[in-house]
């Protein structure tokens, strides 16, 4: 694929085939992703790649604790709830996904099942947990850099025929994730990325979220035109 084909064609994948992903392919994707820029070349990121029984235990623990009402314990700041145009975009993509899946507004069970899919990492065969070195905690550069490497990773995966979705639901219960992924104490859990072969028959995988226009997002200064 060309760069444009990867960027314009990539979309978040929320339904996966159960087929395993070769470790060598994941290593290749991570190597590409780590060409992402970082502040003063600090490269704060690390990756815990989980599959098989350990991932199943994370899925189960995440789901059981959330259903039981255990407060979420993500290790990064989430800030206040979205408002204004940000909330509108959040609702907009939710409407797209529910429409694709045939989940009606009053279908509480369907909506609950959809939420639980997120806690289960969308049943993907692989979960990549992005962490950063705790000694850098408090720096705004560090999560910015982790965002860059996460974007590079999902694009690299797409270029190799794999699908991915960056999500927070899969790491809602950080003690569960730490235990079963064996995450070191000197690491802060930043994000998780579900990874696997896309299931083309899964309706939500056809959803392409909308984007702001260049005019909406950009201010040009000092240009003649």
PDB file of C-alpha atoms in Angstrom:
ATOM      1  CA  UNK A   1       0.000   0.000   0.000  1.00  0.00           C
ATOM      2  CA  UNK A   2       1.045   3.587  -0.513  1.00  0.00           C
ATOM      3  CA  UNK A   3       1.098   5.893   2.496  1.00  0.00           C
ATOM      4  CA  UNK A   4      -2.086   7.590   1.318  1.00  0.00           C
ATOM      5  CA  UNK A   5      -3.828   4.239   0.908  1.00  0.00           C
ATOM      6  CA  UNK A   6      -2.941   3.256   4.475  1.00  0.00           C
ATOM      7  CA  UNK A   7      -4.019   6.536   6.061  1.00  0.00           C
ATOM      8  CA  UNK A   8      -7.192   6.997   4.031  1.00  0.00           C
ATOM      9  CA  UNK A   9      -8.189   3.331   4.103  1.00  0.00           C
ATOM     10  CA  UNK A  10      -7.537   2.532   7.754  1.00  0.00           C
ATOM     11  CA  UNK A  11     -10.500   2.326  10.082  1.00  0.00           C
ATOM     12  CA  UNK A  12     -11.057   1.052  13.595  1.00  0.00           C
ATOM     13  CA  UNK A  13     -11.761  -2.691  13.633  1.00  0.00           C
ATOM     14  CA  UNK A  14     -14.082  -4.007  16.337  1.00  0.00           C
ATOM     15  CA  UNK A  15     -14.738  -7.533  15.027  1.00  0.00           C
ATOM     16  CA  UNK A  16     -11.953 -10.080  14.465  1.00  0.00           C
ATOM     17  CA  UNK A  17     -11.347 -13.548  13.134  1.00  0.00           C
ATOM     18  CA  UNK A  18     -10.066 -15.943  15.803  1.00  0.00           C
ATOM     19  CA  UNK A  19      -6.964 -16.764  13.735  1.00  0.00           C
ATOM     20  CA  UNK A  20      -3.677 -16.205  15.598  1.00  0.00           C
ATOM     21  CA  UNK A  21      -1.266 -13.484  14.523  1.00  0.00           C
ATOM     22  CA  UNK A  22       2.357 -14.622  14.055  1.00  0.00           C
ATOM     23  CA  UNK A  23       4.768 -13.163  16.578  1.00  0.00           C
ATOM     24  CA  UNK A  24       7.242 -12.301  13.822  1.00  0.00           C
ATOM     25  CA  UNK A  25       4.624 -10.151  12.100  1.00  0.00           C
ATOM     26  CA  UNK A  26       3.854  -8.297  15.339  1.00  0.00           C
ATOM     27  CA  UNK A  27       7.556  -7.676  15.890  1.00  0.00           C
ATOM     28  CA  UNK A  28       7.804  -6.259  12.367  1.00  0.00           C
ATOM     29  CA  UNK A  29       4.850  -3.934  13.017  1.00  0.00           C
ATOM     30  CA  UNK A  30       6.258  -2.706  16.329  1.00  0.00           C
ATOM     31  CA  UNK A  31       9.650  -2.068  14.737  1.00  0.00           C
ATOM     32  CA  UNK A  32       7.967   0.110  12.116  1.00  0.00           C
ATOM     33  CA  UNK A  33       5.872   1.911  14.724  1.00  0.00           C
ATOM     34  CA  UNK A  34       8.922   2.796  16.783  1.00  0.00           C
ATOM     35  CA  UNK A  35      10.146   5.016  13.963  1.00  0.00           C
ATOM     36  CA  UNK A  36       7.564   7.478  15.318  1.00  0.00           C
ATOM     37  CA  UNK A  37       8.976  10.785  16.564  1.00  0.00           C
ATOM     38  CA  UNK A  38       9.346  11.446  20.277  1.00  0.00           C
ATOM     39  CA  UNK A  39      10.355  14.421  22.369  1.00  0.00           C
ATOM     40  CA  UNK A  40      14.150  14.733  22.204  1.00  0.00           C
ATOM     41  CA  UNK A  41      14.271  11.057  21.176  1.00  0.00           C
ATOM     42  CA  UNK A  42      13.208   9.918  24.659  1.00  0.00           C
ATOM     43  CA  UNK A  43      11.222   6.978  23.202  1.00  0.00           C
ATOM     44  CA  UNK A  44       9.225   6.562  26.439  1.00  0.00           C
ATOM     45  CA  UNK A  45       7.075   3.724  25.167  1.00  0.00           C
ATOM     46  CA  UNK A  46       7.117   0.016  25.891  1.00  0.00           C
ATOM     47  CA  UNK A  47       4.764  -2.728  24.719  1.00  0.00           C
ATOM     48  CA  UNK A  48       3.274  -5.767  26.394  1.00  0.00           C
ATOM     49  CA  UNK A  49       1.818  -8.028  23.709  1.00  0.00           C
ATOM     50  CA  UNK A  50      -0.691 -10.471  25.152  1.00  0.00           C
ATOM     51  CA  UNK A  51      -2.542 -13.404  23.607  1.00  0.00           C
ATOM     52  CA  UNK A  52      -3.988 -16.790  24.569  1.00  0.00           C
ATOM     53  CA  UNK A  53      -4.896 -17.634  28.167  1.00  0.00           C
ATOM     54  CA  UNK A  54      -3.355 -14.504  29.743  1.00  0.00           C
ATOM     55  CA  UNK A  55      -5.499 -12.329  27.473  1.00  0.00           C
ATOM     56  CA  UNK A  56      -8.578 -14.396  28.287  1.00  0.00           C
ATOM     57  CA  UNK A  57      -7.921 -13.800  31.996  1.00  0.00           C
ATOM     58  CA  UNK A  58      -7.654 -10.063  31.395  1.00  0.00           C
ATOM     59  CA  UNK A  59     -10.925 -10.079  29.452  1.00  0.00           C
ATOM     60  CA  UNK A  60     -12.697 -12.012  32.194  1.00  0.00           C
ATOM     61  CA  UNK A  61     -11.317  -9.905  35.028  1.00  0.00           C
ATOM     62  CA  UNK A  62     -12.083  -6.637  33.252  1.00  0.00           C
ATOM     63  CA  UNK A  63     -15.654  -7.691  32.534  1.00  0.00           C
ATOM     64  CA  UNK A  64     -16.429  -9.250  35.900  1.00  0.00           C
ATOM     65  CA  UNK A  65     -15.165  -6.259  37.870  1.00  0.00           C
ATOM     66  CA  UNK A  66     -16.965  -3.702  35.706  1.00  0.00           C
ATOM     67  CA  UNK A  67     -20.265  -5.628  35.840  1.00  0.00           C
ATOM     68  CA  UNK A  68     -19.847  -5.907  39.626  1.00  0.00           C
ATOM     69  CA  UNK A  69     -19.542  -2.132  39.866  1.00  0.00           C
ATOM     70  CA  UNK A  70     -15.864  -1.946  40.767  1.00  0.00           C
ATOM     71  CA  UNK A  71     -14.741   1.630  39.968  1.00  0.00           C
ATOM     72  CA  UNK A  72     -12.491   1.912  36.936  1.00  0.00           C
ATOM     73  CA  UNK A  73      -8.794   2.327  37.684  1.00  0.00           C
ATOM     74  CA  UNK A  74      -7.153   3.566  34.506  1.00  0.00           C
ATOM     75  CA  UNK A  75      -3.699   4.960  35.174  1.00  0.00           C
ATOM     76  CA  UNK A  76      -3.929   8.021  32.934  1.00  0.00           C
ATOM     77  CA  UNK A  77      -5.953  11.164  33.483  1.00  0.00           C
ATOM     78  CA  UNK A  78      -9.277  11.171  31.681  1.00  0.00           C
ATOM     79  CA  UNK A  79     -10.425  14.665  32.546  1.00  0.00           C
ATOM     80  CA  UNK A  80     -14.063  15.788  32.613  1.00  0.00           C
ATOM     81  CA  UNK A  81     -16.679  14.282  30.309  1.00  0.00           C
ATOM     82  CA  UNK A  82     -16.811  15.491  26.724  1.00  0.00           C
ATOM     83  CA  UNK A  83     -18.974  18.521  25.956  1.00  0.00           C
ATOM     84  CA  UNK A  84     -20.085  20.638  22.997  1.00  0.00           C
ATOM     85  CA  UNK A  85     -18.689  19.561  19.613  1.00  0.00           C
ATOM     86  CA  UNK A  86     -16.520  16.864  21.196  1.00  0.00           C
ATOM     87  CA  UNK A  87     -19.568  15.232  22.749  1.00  0.00           C
ATOM     88  CA  UNK A  88     -21.402  15.574  19.439  1.00  0.00           C
ATOM     89  CA  UNK A  89     -18.642  13.675  17.642  1.00  0.00           C
ATOM     90  CA  UNK A  90     -18.649  10.985  20.327  1.00  0.00           C
ATOM     91  CA  UNK A  91     -22.390  10.548  19.948  1.00  0.00           C
ATOM     92  CA  UNK A  92     -22.084  10.667  16.173  1.00  0.00           C
ATOM     93  CA  UNK A  93     -19.752   7.697  15.884  1.00  0.00           C
ATOM     94  CA  UNK A  94     -21.820   5.768  18.462  1.00  0.00           C
ATOM     95  CA  UNK A  95     -24.896   6.283  16.284  1.00  0.00           C
ATOM     96  CA  UNK A  96     -22.971   5.037  13.251  1.00  0.00           C
ATOM     97  CA  UNK A  97     -21.860   1.905  15.085  1.00  0.00           C
ATOM     98  CA  UNK A  98     -25.253   1.127  16.611  1.00  0.00           C
ATOM     99  CA  UNK A  99     -26.929   1.590  13.229  1.00  0.00           C
ATOM    100  CA  UNK A 100     -24.440  -0.758  11.575  1.00  0.00           C
ATOM    101  CA  UNK A 101     -24.995  -3.375  14.287  1.00  0.00           C
ATOM    102  CA  UNK A 102     -28.781  -2.964  14.291  1.00  0.00           C
ATOM    103  CA  UNK A 103     -28.829  -1.901  17.947  1.00  0.00           C
ATOM    104  CA  UNK A 104     -31.925   0.206  18.597  1.00  0.00           C
ATOM    105  CA  UNK A 105     -31.953   3.163  20.974  1.00  0.00           C
ATOM    106  CA  UNK A 106     -34.121   1.271  23.487  1.00  0.00           C
ATOM    107  CA  UNK A 107     -32.189  -2.006  23.172  1.00  0.00           C
ATOM    108  CA  UNK A 108     -30.539  -1.973  26.591  1.00  0.00           C
ATOM    109  CA  UNK A 109     -29.223  -5.526  26.302  1.00  0.00           C
ATOM    110  CA  UNK A 110     -27.704  -4.835  22.899  1.00  0.00           C
ATOM    111  CA  UNK A 111     -26.026  -1.680  24.132  1.00  0.00           C
ATOM    112  CA  UNK A 112     -24.725  -3.426  27.235  1.00  0.00           C
ATOM    113  CA  UNK A 113     -23.307  -6.243  25.123  1.00  0.00           C
ATOM    114  CA  UNK A 114     -21.573  -3.683  22.946  1.00  0.00           C
ATOM    115  CA  UNK A 115     -19.961  -2.048  25.982  1.00  0.00           C
ATOM    116  CA  UNK A 116     -18.800  -5.416  27.288  1.00  0.00           C
ATOM    117  CA  UNK A 117     -17.142  -6.133  23.945  1.00  0.00           C
ATOM    118  CA  UNK A 118     -14.847  -3.205  24.669  1.00  0.00           C
ATOM    119  CA  UNK A 119     -13.901  -4.630  28.056  1.00  0.00           C
ATOM    120  CA  UNK A 120     -13.097  -7.889  26.243  1.00  0.00           C
ATOM    121  CA  UNK A 121     -10.788  -6.113  23.794  1.00  0.00           C
ATOM    122  CA  UNK A 122     -13.412  -6.737  21.111  1.00  0.00           C
ATOM    123  CA  UNK A 123     -12.482 -10.442  21.257  1.00  0.00           C
ATOM    124  CA  UNK A 124      -9.326  -9.758  19.253  1.00  0.00           C
ATOM    125  CA  UNK A 125      -6.670 -12.510  19.373  1.00  0.00           C
ATOM    126  CA  UNK A 126      -3.979 -10.043  20.450  1.00  0.00           C
ATOM    127  CA  UNK A 127      -3.829  -7.076  22.807  1.00  0.00           C
ATOM    128  CA  UNK A 128      -0.931  -4.624  22.696  1.00  0.00           C
ATOM    129  CA  UNK A 129      -0.669  -2.677  25.944  1.00  0.00           C
ATOM    130  CA  UNK A 130       1.274   0.562  25.571  1.00  0.00           C
ATOM    131  CA  UNK A 131       3.112   1.649  28.708  1.00  0.00           C
ATOM    132  CA  UNK A 132       5.627   4.343  29.500  1.00  0.00           C
ATOM    133  CA  UNK A 133       8.464   4.658  31.972  1.00  0.00           C
ATOM    134  CA  UNK A 134       7.188   5.835  35.346  1.00  0.00           C
ATOM    135  CA  UNK A 135      10.177   8.158  35.817  1.00  0.00           C
ATOM    136  CA  UNK A 136       8.590  10.311  33.081  1.00  0.00           C
ATOM    137  CA  UNK A 137       5.179  10.491  34.756  1.00  0.00           C
ATOM    138  CA  UNK A 138       3.831  14.049  34.856  1.00  0.00           C
ATOM    139  CA  UNK A 139       5.345  15.109  31.539  1.00  0.00           C
ATOM    140  CA  UNK A 140       2.786  16.042  28.886  1.00  0.00           C
ATOM    141  CA  UNK A 141       5.369  15.137  26.230  1.00  0.00           C
ATOM    142  CA  UNK A 142       5.268  11.485  27.261  1.00  0.00           C
ATOM    143  CA  UNK A 143       1.582  10.679  26.539  1.00  0.00           C
ATOM    144  CA  UNK A 144       1.874  12.805  23.387  1.00  0.00           C
ATOM    145  CA  UNK A 145       4.740  10.567  22.246  1.00  0.00           C
ATOM    146  CA  UNK A 146       2.796   7.422  23.156  1.00  0.00           C
ATOM    147  CA  UNK A 147      -0.044   8.682  20.989  1.00  0.00           C
ATOM    148  CA  UNK A 148       2.361   9.043  18.093  1.00  0.00           C
ATOM    149  CA  UNK A 149       3.658   5.488  18.426  1.00  0.00           C
ATOM    150  CA  UNK A 150       0.121   4.100  18.823  1.00  0.00           C
ATOM    151  CA  UNK A 151      -0.950   5.822  15.603  1.00  0.00           C
ATOM    152  CA  UNK A 152       2.122   4.496  13.832  1.00  0.00           C
ATOM    153  CA  UNK A 153       1.371   0.998  15.126  1.00  0.00           C
ATOM    154  CA  UNK A 154      -2.219   0.843  13.880  1.00  0.00           C
ATOM    155  CA  UNK A 155      -1.151   2.205  10.499  1.00  0.00           C
ATOM    156  CA  UNK A 156       1.683  -0.314  10.235  1.00  0.00           C
ATOM    157  CA  UNK A 157      -0.749  -3.089  11.144  1.00  0.00           C
ATOM    158  CA  UNK A 158      -3.189  -1.948   8.463  1.00  0.00           C
ATOM    159  CA  UNK A 159      -0.422  -1.919   5.868  1.00  0.00           C
ATOM    160  CA  UNK A 160       0.137  -5.615   6.653  1.00  0.00           C
ATOM    161  CA  UNK A 161      -3.531  -6.583   6.380  1.00  0.00           C
ATOM    162  CA  UNK A 162      -4.252  -6.492  10.113  1.00  0.00           C
ATOM    163  CA  UNK A 163      -6.927  -4.488  11.880  1.00  0.00           C
ATOM    164  CA  UNK A 164      -6.682  -2.640  15.160  1.00  0.00           C
ATOM    165  CA  UNK A 165      -8.551  -0.300  17.461  1.00  0.00           C
ATOM    166  CA  UNK A 166      -7.017   1.890  20.144  1.00  0.00           C
ATOM    167  CA  UNK A 167      -9.164   1.721  23.254  1.00  0.00           C
ATOM    168  CA  UNK A 168      -9.294   2.403  26.972  1.00  0.00           C
ATOM    169  CA  UNK A 169     -12.009  -0.042  27.988  1.00  0.00           C
ATOM    170  CA  UNK A 170      -9.589  -2.950  27.797  1.00  0.00           C
ATOM    171  CA  UNK A 171      -7.444  -1.452  30.555  1.00  0.00           C
ATOM    172  CA  UNK A 172     -10.239  -0.095  32.757  1.00  0.00           C
ATOM    173  CA  UNK A 173      -9.209  -2.429  35.568  1.00  0.00           C
ATOM    174  CA  UNK A 174      -5.469  -1.872  35.769  1.00  0.00           C
ATOM    175  CA  UNK A 175      -4.783  -4.354  38.611  1.00  0.00           C
ATOM    176  CA  UNK A 176      -6.159  -7.152  36.430  1.00  0.00           C
ATOM    177  CA  UNK A 177      -4.078  -6.028  33.453  1.00  0.00           C
ATOM    178  CA  UNK A 178      -0.923  -5.690  35.534  1.00  0.00           C
ATOM    179  CA  UNK A 179      -1.316  -9.137  37.055  1.00  0.00           C
ATOM    180  CA  UNK A 180      -1.974 -11.129  33.919  1.00  0.00           C
ATOM    181  CA  UNK A 181       0.264  -9.169  31.525  1.00  0.00           C
ATOM    182  CA  UNK A 182       3.110  -9.106  34.041  1.00  0.00           C
ATOM    183  CA  UNK A 183       3.563  -5.347  33.747  1.00  0.00           C
ATOM    184  CA  UNK A 184       6.554  -4.062  35.690  1.00  0.00           C
ATOM    185  CA  UNK A 185       6.089  -1.604  38.540  1.00  0.00           C
ATOM    186  CA  UNK A 186       8.245   0.973  36.788  1.00  0.00           C
ATOM    187  CA  UNK A 187       5.695   1.211  33.956  1.00  0.00           C
ATOM    188  CA  UNK A 188       2.499   3.275  33.697  1.00  0.00           C
ATOM    189  CA  UNK A 189      -0.308   1.735  31.621  1.00  0.00           C
ATOM    190  CA  UNK A 190      -1.230   4.235  28.911  1.00  0.00           C
ATOM    191  CA  UNK A 191      -3.491   2.547  26.335  1.00  0.00           C
ATOM    192  CA  UNK A 192      -4.413  -0.778  24.830  1.00  0.00           C
ATOM    193  CA  UNK A 193      -4.701  -1.740  21.197  1.00  0.00           C
ATOM    194  CA  UNK A 194      -6.800  -4.677  20.027  1.00  0.00           C
ATOM    195  CA  UNK A 195      -5.092  -6.374  17.096  1.00  0.00           C
ATOM    196  CA  UNK A 196      -5.984  -9.163  14.679  1.00  0.00           C
ATOM    197  CA  UNK A 197      -7.313 -10.167  11.283  1.00  0.00           C
ATOM    198  CA  UNK A 198     -10.478  -8.182  10.455  1.00  0.00           C
ATOM    199  CA  UNK A 199     -13.752 -10.086  10.178  1.00  0.00           C
ATOM    200  CA  UNK A 200     -15.201  -8.598   6.991  1.00  0.00           C
ATOM    201  CA  UNK A 201     -18.654  -9.927   7.903  1.00  0.00           C
ATOM    202  CA  UNK A 202     -18.785  -7.912  11.134  1.00  0.00           C
ATOM    203  CA  UNK A 203     -21.024  -4.912  10.325  1.00  0.00           C
ATOM    204  CA  UNK A 204     -19.275  -2.324  12.509  1.00  0.00           C
ATOM    205  CA  UNK A 205     -16.036  -2.869  10.625  1.00  0.00           C
ATOM    206  CA  UNK A 206     -17.526  -1.066   7.630  1.00  0.00           C
ATOM    207  CA  UNK A 207     -18.077   2.122   9.636  1.00  0.00           C
ATOM    208  CA  UNK A 208     -15.884   5.042   8.596  1.00  0.00           C
ATOM    209  CA  UNK A 209     -16.012   7.868  11.121  1.00  0.00           C
ATOM    210  CA  UNK A 210     -16.274  11.429   9.878  1.00  0.00           C
ATOM    211  CA  UNK A 211     -13.471  13.981  10.133  1.00  0.00           C
ATOM    212  CA  UNK A 212     -13.340  17.728  10.513  1.00  0.00           C
ATOM    213  CA  UNK A 213     -12.399  19.622   7.376  1.00  0.00           C
ATOM    214  CA  UNK A 214      -9.025  21.299   6.997  1.00  0.00           C
ATOM    215  CA  UNK A 215     -10.855  24.645   7.145  1.00  0.00           C
ATOM    216  CA  UNK A 216     -12.425  23.752  10.490  1.00  0.00           C
ATOM    217  CA  UNK A 217      -9.197  22.554  12.069  1.00  0.00           C
ATOM    218  CA  UNK A 218      -6.557  24.882  10.661  1.00  0.00           C
ATOM    219  CA  UNK A 219      -5.493  28.494  10.932  1.00  0.00           C
ATOM    220  CA  UNK A 220      -2.992  29.666   8.294  1.00  0.00           C
ATOM    221  CA  UNK A 221      -0.848  32.632   9.265  1.00  0.00           C
ATOM    222  CA  UNK A 222       1.355  34.711   6.963  1.00  0.00           C
ATOM    223  CA  UNK A 223       0.228  33.177   3.679  1.00  0.00           C
ATOM    224  CA  UNK A 224      -0.523  35.486   0.732  1.00  0.00           C
ATOM    225  CA  UNK A 225      -3.767  33.705  -0.183  1.00  0.00           C
TER     226      UNK A 225
END
